[in-house]
Amino acid sequence: LNLPGLDDSESRAQVGWMNSWDKSISARVYMAEEIRVCSNGMVFALRVVARKHTPEILNDLPGAIAKALGDAETKFLGNRRRISAYKGASLTDKDADHLLLEHWRRGVFGDRQLKAAHDEYRDPQFAAFKPRNVWSFHNAGSYRKERGRDIRK
C-alpha cells in the first residue's frame, strides 16, 4: 500500500500488513519508503507496530497505527528535506576525494570499498547521480559500501 501525499517523483511511502489466521505471529503494520521482506519472514521497515492477539486487539490497534503513521510521516518528510539539501550542496572533486579518504581513515570503507566508491562517484551507473553534489556522493558511497565491488565488470 502506497501512501498518497507522501509520494514524490523519486520515492514513495509504503505501509505493509502481516498477520496470521492461527495467531502464531502478532498482527504487524510496517511503514517505510521501502519495506523489505526476507525469505525467512524477517521484515525491515522504518516503523513497526506489533500487537499480540488478545481480546482487546481491535480496540487497541487503530490508535497504535494512527500514532505510527504520524511518526512515519514526520520521518518521511524529514528525509525528503535532507535529500533536497544534499542535492542543493555542490561538491568539488577535491572535496569528494577528501571525504572519501576521511571515510577510509575512520574505517567506514575498506581499501576495496574506497576505490569502488571513488569509481562510482566519478562514473556513476545511474544518470540521477551524475550531478556533482552531496547527494551523488552519498549514493556512490552507500551503493559501493553495500556491494563492495564494481558490478559493471
XYZ file of C-alpha atoms in Angstrom:
153
model
C 0.000 0.000 0.000
C 1.462 3.357 -1.034
C 0.507 6.491 0.889
C -0.806 9.323 -1.310
C 0.555 12.724 -0.372
C 3.860 11.276 0.822
C 4.954 10.081 -2.612
C 7.132 12.146 -4.895
C 8.911 11.519 -8.185
C 11.823 9.707 -6.522
C 10.360 7.842 -3.588
C 7.169 6.530 -2.103
C 5.857 5.849 1.368
C 4.682 2.281 1.899
C 2.573 0.549 4.510
C 2.526 -3.228 4.826
C 0.493 -5.579 6.987
C 1.315 -9.036 8.343
C -0.992 -11.224 10.376
C -1.784 -14.891 10.888
C -5.076 -16.726 10.894
C -3.900 -19.030 13.705
C -2.375 -16.275 15.915
C 1.117 -17.760 15.531
C 2.523 -14.260 14.935
C 1.390 -10.902 16.224
C -0.528 -8.521 13.986
C 2.015 -6.106 12.492
C 1.964 -2.937 10.444
C 5.164 -1.818 8.691
C 5.936 1.649 7.332
C 8.928 2.709 5.235
C 9.999 4.175 1.933
C 10.901 0.618 1.011
C 9.718 -2.360 3.008
C 12.000 -5.365 2.574
C 10.925 -8.912 3.361
C 13.489 -11.735 3.577
C 12.760 -15.316 2.619
C 12.817 -16.230 6.323
C 9.959 -13.796 7.034
C 12.091 -11.072 8.620
C 10.845 -7.604 7.651
C 12.893 -4.393 7.523
C 10.977 -1.121 7.820
C 11.290 2.364 9.262
C 8.428 1.901 11.733
C 6.783 -1.260 13.039
C 3.654 -1.583 15.149
C 3.049 -5.052 16.562
C 0.213 -6.241 18.745
C -0.440 -9.676 20.225
C -3.773 -11.284 19.534
C -5.742 -10.583 22.703
C -9.446 -9.837 23.163
C -8.717 -6.062 23.022
C -6.704 -6.063 19.775
C -9.459 -4.494 17.687
C -9.783 -1.649 20.200
C -6.035 -1.012 20.583
C -4.675 -1.437 17.062
C -6.322 1.563 15.321
C -4.823 4.079 17.785
C -1.392 2.475 17.607
C -1.487 2.513 13.807
C -2.569 6.175 13.718
C 0.298 7.166 16.032
C 2.801 5.161 13.977
C 1.572 6.737 10.737
C 2.042 10.196 12.249
C 5.568 9.310 13.378
C 6.382 7.814 9.984
C 5.060 10.874 8.131
C 7.374 13.107 10.149
C 10.335 10.852 9.318
C 9.405 10.610 5.619
C 9.147 14.393 5.288
C 12.371 14.959 7.270
C 14.181 12.534 4.989
C 12.862 14.375 1.917
C 14.156 17.704 3.304
C 17.579 16.148 3.957
C 17.771 14.763 0.421
C 16.766 18.127 -1.035
C 19.528 19.830 0.964
C 22.070 17.218 -0.208
C 21.050 17.816 -3.825
C 21.481 21.564 -3.382
C 25.011 21.297 -1.946
C 27.600 21.124 -4.722
C 30.782 19.158 -4.172
C 34.115 19.641 -5.937
C 36.174 16.616 -6.930
C 38.839 17.714 -4.432
C 36.260 17.802 -1.603
C 34.838 14.428 -2.673
C 38.329 12.903 -2.632
C 38.955 14.362 0.828
C 35.648 12.977 2.146
C 36.369 9.538 0.684
C 39.777 9.494 2.370
C 38.206 10.535 5.682
C 35.699 7.688 5.334
C 38.617 5.299 4.829
C 40.596 6.740 7.776
C 37.622 6.292 10.088
C 37.010 2.720 8.952
C 33.770 3.393 7.090
C 35.350 1.984 3.912
C 37.950 -0.704 3.500
C 40.562 -0.429 0.734
C 38.400 -2.121 -1.897
C 35.283 -0.200 -0.917
C 37.202 3.098 -1.042
C 38.245 2.505 -4.652
C 34.774 1.274 -5.589
C 33.094 4.343 -4.016
C 35.584 6.637 -5.766
C 34.923 4.951 -9.120
C 31.157 5.125 -8.591
C 31.293 8.826 -7.744
C 33.497 9.634 -10.763
C 31.486 7.450 -13.181
C 28.028 6.746 -11.695
C 25.984 3.863 -13.056
C 22.745 5.835 -12.699
C 22.041 9.093 -14.531
C 20.321 10.578 -11.466
C 23.692 10.562 -9.670
C 25.732 12.346 -12.341
C 25.411 15.828 -10.773
C 28.393 16.643 -8.554
C 26.641 17.203 -5.251
C 26.471 15.707 -1.760
C 23.511 13.504 -2.764
C 25.536 11.864 -5.560
C 28.442 11.393 -3.162
C 26.165 9.841 -0.543
C 24.716 7.430 -3.081
C 28.102 6.476 -4.521
C 29.340 5.676 -1.033
C 26.288 3.787 0.156
C 25.903 1.901 -3.140
C 29.508 0.737 -3.081
C 29.574 0.127 0.669
C 26.633 -2.209 0.227
C 28.061 -4.020 -2.788
C 31.822 -3.644 -2.278
C 32.657 -4.331 -5.893
C 32.046 -2.993 -9.378
C 29.149 -4.920 -10.889
C 29.868 -3.461 -14.337
C 32.937 -5.730 -14.764
